[in-house]
């Protein structure tokens, strides 16, 4: 999710499409939150890892 967010962020920024940039930032933040929660051992949706 972090990689997809980063790709959308870069493509949206280079193409000048603000909706892609916004979606990229949102995915990047959600992916980072899920990665941190998974790293500290907190189960997410009943799973230890979200990937």
CSV table of N, CA and C in Angstrom, one decimal, residues 1-2 27-44 47-51:
chain,number,residue,atom,x,y,z
A,1,UNK,N,0.8,-1.2,0.0
A,1,UNK,CA,0.0,0.0,0.0
A,1,UNK,C,0.9,1.3,0.0
A,2,UNK,N,2.0,1.2,0.7
A,2,UNK,CA,2.9,2.3,0.7
A,2,UNK,C,3.5,2.6,-0.7
A,27,UNK,N,-3.2,7.0,0.7
A,27,UNK,CA,-2.7,5.6,0.7
A,27,UNK,C,-1.4,5.5,1.5
A,28,UNK,N,-0.5,6.5,1.3
A,28,UNK,CA,0.8,6.5,1.9
A,28,UNK,C,0.6,6.6,3.4
A,29,UNK,N,-0.2,7.4,3.9
A,29,UNK,CA,-0.5,7.6,5.3
A,29,UNK,C,-1.1,6.3,5.9
A,30,UNK,N,-2.1,5.8,5.3
A,30,UNK,CA,-2.8,4.5,5.8
A,30,UNK,C,-1.8,3.4,5.8
A,31,UNK,N,-1.0,3.3,4.7
A,31,UNK,CA,0.0,2.2,4.7
A,31,UNK,C,1.0,2.3,5.8
A,32,UNK,N,1.5,3.5,6.1
A,32,UNK,CA,2.4,3.7,7.1
A,32,UNK,C,1.8,3.4,8.5
A,33,UNK,N,0.6,3.8,8.7
A,33,UNK,CA,-0.1,3.5,10.0
A,33,UNK,C,-0.2,2.0,10.2
A,34,UNK,N,-0.6,1.3,9.1
A,34,UNK,CA,-0.8,-0.2,9.2
A,34,UNK,C,0.6,-0.9,9.4
A,35,UNK,N,1.6,-0.4,8.8
A,35,UNK,CA,2.9,-0.9,8.9
A,35,UNK,C,3.4,-0.8,10.4
A,36,UNK,N,3.2,0.4,10.9
A,36,UNK,CA,3.6,0.6,12.3
A,36,UNK,C,2.8,-0.3,13.3
A,37,UNK,N,1.5,-0.4,13.1
A,37,UNK,CA,0.7,-1.2,14.0
A,37,UNK,C,1.1,-2.7,13.8
A,38,UNK,N,1.4,-3.1,12.6
A,38,UNK,CA,1.9,-4.5,12.4
A,38,UNK,C,3.2,-4.7,13.0
A,39,UNK,N,4.1,-3.7,13.0
A,39,UNK,CA,5.5,-3.9,13.5
A,39,UNK,C,5.5,-4.0,15.1
A,40,UNK,N,4.5,-3.3,15.7
A,40,UNK,CA,4.5,-3.4,17.2
A,40,UNK,C,3.7,-4.6,17.7
A,41,UNK,N,3.2,-5.4,16.7
A,41,UNK,CA,2.6,-6.7,17.1
A,41,UNK,C,1.1,-6.6,17.3
A,42,UNK,N,0.5,-5.5,17.0
A,42,UNK,CA,-0.9,-5.3,17.2
A,42,UNK,C,-1.6,-6.0,16.0
A,43,UNK,N,-2.5,-6.9,16.2
A,43,UNK,CA,-3.2,-7.6,15.1
A,43,UNK,C,-4.2,-6.6,14.5
A,44,UNK,N,-4.2,-6.7,13.2
A,44,UNK,CA,-5.1,-5.8,12.4
A,44,UNK,C,-6.1,-6.7,11.6
A,47,UNK,N,-5.3,-10.4,12.0
A,47,UNK,CA,-4.1,-10.9,11.4
A,47,UNK,C,-2.9,-10.1,12.0
A,48,UNK,N,-1.8,-10.7,12.2
A,48,UNK,CA,-0.6,-10.0,12.7
A,48,UNK,C,0.0,-9.1,11.7
A,49,UNK,N,-0.2,-9.4,10.4
A,49,UNK,CA,0.3,-8.5,9.3
A,49,UNK,C,-0.8,-8.2,8.4
A,50,UNK,N,-0.8,-7.1,7.8
A,50,UNK,CA,-1.9,-6.7,6.9
A,50,UNK,C,-1.6,-7.1,5.5
A,51,UNK,N,-0.4,-7.5,5.2
A,51,UNK,CA,0.0,-7.9,3.8
A,51,UNK,C,-0.1,-9.4,3.6
